[in-house]
Amino acid sequence: MKSPIHNDQYFYVIPEDVNNRQSVILRGEEAFHCTKVLRKKAGDRFFAVDGSGNEYLVELEEAHKDTVTCHILDSKTRPTELSSDITLAQALIKNDHFDLVVEKCTELGVNTIIPLETERSLADPGKNKFHRWQKIMLSSMKQSRRSVLPRLNEVTPLDELVEKSNHYDVKIIFHEKSDRPVFDFTKNIIMSGTKILVLVGPEGGFTESEHRTAVSHDFISLSLGRRRLRAETAAISAIGIFSNLYTPQNT
Ligand code: SAH
């Protein structure tokens, strides 16, 4: 009798360590967590995701010093991913608040996060914050049972992003002065496969000229209601709306 899946833990395997859909090799922290922390052993079953949309149901075959070999029992493609590709460009805000945006928007299905530099955003927090956010994305992907590891882009100035934004199908700037509610707009954009770019400002908000620049580059200015939300609240609730709009029906 094969052992059941232990509360379906998820581990990350780099695509190079998936061998012709027969076996996977966990390494480093993933291997350590699997055998030393969770004390998994031969015969145990769990999931391995490669960050590129593949989820593998695997059975532990052999644990070595710092690798774990598992054979693949079954595989699925993007079982929990959204049907559209969402990018959030979030102006740099206090680090722990940005941490929250990264974790919650990863859970909600965002595929790319672009830390945005605007006139009122906080300074670029530097490389080790960047790596910290990547680690948060990795753990949030596994926790939420996603198979896609979101991309974290370099800090990008707003003007540069706006100038190079015409490959997106839908471009939205969330602005507290907008009087156009999201649902007034989303009812006619629910097409799967769309590339959506969402802009959310810093604690001090977008300047009027930043807002004008975005609108002049076909960004649609939408409201999240009459209350003034913190940037992280605006980002998480906005991505939450799109997450539900783009959850494939056949889940
Ligand atoms: N400048 C505002 C606060 C900015 S809130 C003020 O002090 O009055 C930070 C960001 O969250 C804004 O730039 C905007 O992108 C978003 N946001 C906050 N509340 C919002 C709302 N009601 N509608 C749309 N976006 C909102």
GROMACS .gro file of N, CA, C and O in nm, residues 84-89 110 112 167-172 174 185 189-191 193-199 239 242 245-246:
model
  120
   84SER      N    1  -0.473   3.464  -1.756
   84SER     CA    2  -0.410   3.581  -1.817
   84SER      C    3  -0.281   3.613  -1.744
   84SER      O    4  -0.258   3.565  -1.633
   85ASP      N    5  -0.197   3.692  -1.810
   85ASP     CA    6  -0.063   3.718  -1.759
   85ASP      C    7  -0.061   3.857  -1.694
   85ASP      O    8  -0.071   3.957  -1.765
   86ILE      N    9  -0.053   3.861  -1.562
   86ILE     CA   10  -0.065   3.988  -1.491
   86ILE      C   11   0.072   4.036  -1.441
   86ILE      O   12   0.145   3.960  -1.377
   87THR      N   13   0.102   4.160  -1.471
   87THR     CA   14   0.224   4.226  -1.422
   87THR      C   15   0.183   4.340  -1.329
   87THR      O   16   0.097   4.421  -1.365
   88LEU      N   17   0.241   4.342  -1.211
   88LEU     CA   18   0.217   4.453  -1.118
   88LEU      C   19   0.343   4.539  -1.111
   88LEU      O   20   0.451   4.487  -1.080
   89ALA      N   21   0.326   4.667  -1.144
   89ALA     CA   22   0.437   4.762  -1.126
   89ALA      C   23   0.403   4.842  -1.001
   89ALA      O   24   0.312   4.925  -1.002
  110VAL      N   25   0.002   3.672  -0.961
  110VAL     CA   26   0.075   3.765  -1.048
  110VAL      C   27   0.193   3.691  -1.111
  110VAL      O   28   0.248   3.598  -1.051
  112THR      N   29   0.456   3.874  -1.289
  112THR     CA   30   0.576   3.960  -1.287
  112THR      C   31   0.551   4.075  -1.190
  112THR      O   32   0.440   4.130  -1.188
  167HIS      N   33   0.340   4.654  -2.550
  167HIS     CA   34   0.312   4.512  -2.578
  167HIS      C   35   0.210   4.453  -2.481
  167HIS      O   36   0.177   4.336  -2.487
  168TYR      N   37   0.158   4.538  -2.391
  168TYR     CA   38   0.052   4.488  -2.300
  168TYR      C   39  -0.084   4.510  -2.369
  168TYR      O   40  -0.104   4.612  -2.435
  169ASP      N   41  -0.177   4.415  -2.345
  169ASP     CA   42  -0.311   4.431  -2.403
  169ASP      C   43  -0.394   4.531  -2.322
  169ASP      O   44  -0.476   4.604  -2.375
  170VAL      N   45  -0.378   4.527  -2.190
  170VAL     CA   46  -0.456   4.614  -2.101
  170VAL      C   47  -0.358   4.685  -2.007
  170VAL      O   48  -0.272   4.619  -1.947
  171LYS      N   49  -0.370   4.817  -1.993
  171LYS     CA   50  -0.279   4.892  -1.906
  171LYS      C   51  -0.364   4.976  -1.811
  171LYS      O   52  -0.447   5.055  -1.857
  172ILE      N   53  -0.343   4.958  -1.681
  172ILE     CA   54  -0.426   5.026  -1.582
  172ILE      C   55  -0.338   5.100  -1.482
  172ILE      O   56  -0.236   5.047  -1.437
  174PHE      N   57  -0.391   5.268  -1.115
  174PHE     CA   58  -0.488   5.286  -1.005
  174PHE      C   59  -0.459   5.420  -0.940
  174PHE      O   60  -0.346   5.447  -0.898
  185PHE      N   61  -1.505   4.877  -1.570
  185PHE     CA   62  -1.411   4.855  -1.681
  185PHE      C   63  -1.393   4.706  -1.710
  185PHE      O   64  -1.392   4.661  -1.824
  189ILE      N   65  -1.330   4.325  -2.036
  189ILE     CA   66  -1.193   4.286  -2.076
  189ILE      C   67  -1.165   4.139  -2.044
  189ILE      O   68  -1.054   4.094  -2.053
  190ILE      N   69  -1.271   4.066  -2.005
  190ILE     CA   70  -1.238   3.931  -1.959
  190ILE      C   71  -1.208   3.840  -2.077
  190ILE      O   72  -1.290   3.767  -2.125
  191MET      N   73  -1.088   3.857  -2.134
  191MET     CA   74  -1.047   3.765  -2.240
  191MET      C   75  -0.923   3.693  -2.188
  191MET      O   76  -0.829   3.756  -2.144
  193GLY      N   77  -0.572   3.503  -2.181
  193GLY     CA   78  -0.450   3.521  -2.261
  193GLY      C   79  -0.409   3.666  -2.271
  193GLY      O   80  -0.312   3.697  -2.338
  194THR      N   81  -0.483   3.756  -2.204
  194THR     CA   82  -0.441   3.897  -2.215
  194THR      C   83  -0.322   3.924  -2.124
  194THR      O   84  -0.307   3.863  -2.018
  195LYS      N   85  -0.237   4.018  -2.171
  195LYS     CA   86  -0.125   4.063  -2.087
  195LYS      C   87  -0.169   4.193  -2.021
  195LYS      O   88  -0.200   4.290  -2.091
  196ILE      N   89  -0.175   4.191  -1.889
  196ILE     CA   90  -0.227   4.306  -1.815
  196ILE      C   91  -0.115   4.370  -1.734
  196ILE      O   92  -0.040   4.300  -1.665
  197LEU      N   93  -0.104   4.502  -1.744
  197LEU     CA   94  -0.005   4.577  -1.663
  197LEU      C   95  -0.081   4.668  -1.568
  197LEU      O   96  -0.166   4.746  -1.610
  198VAL      N   97  -0.052   4.655  -1.439
  198VAL     CA   98  -0.121   4.732  -1.334
  198VAL      C   99  -0.019   4.820  -1.263
  198VAL      O  100   0.083   4.769  -1.217
  199LEU      N  101  -0.047   4.950  -1.255
  199LEU     CA  102   0.043   5.043  -1.184
  199LEU      C  103  -0.020   5.083  -1.051
  199LEU      O  104  -0.138   5.120  -1.047
  239ILE      N  105  -0.493   4.316  -0.750
  239ILE     CA  106  -0.454   4.186  -0.807
  239ILE      C  107  -0.557   4.080  -0.767
  239ILE      O  108  -0.588   3.989  -0.844
  242PHE      N  109  -0.834   4.086  -1.026
  242PHE     CA  110  -0.797   4.021  -1.153
  242PHE      C  111  -0.777   3.872  -1.133
  242PHE      O  112  -0.806   3.791  -1.220
  245LEU      N  113  -1.116   3.729  -1.163
  245LEU     CA  114  -1.168   3.740  -1.300
  245LEU      C  115  -1.104   3.635  -1.391
  245LEU      O  116  -1.166   3.583  -1.482
  246TYR      N  117  -0.977   3.606  -1.364
  246TYR     CA  118  -0.902   3.518  -1.456
  246TYR      C  119  -0.874   3.380  -1.397
  246TYR      O  120  -0.777   3.316  -1.432
   0.00000   0.00000   0.00000
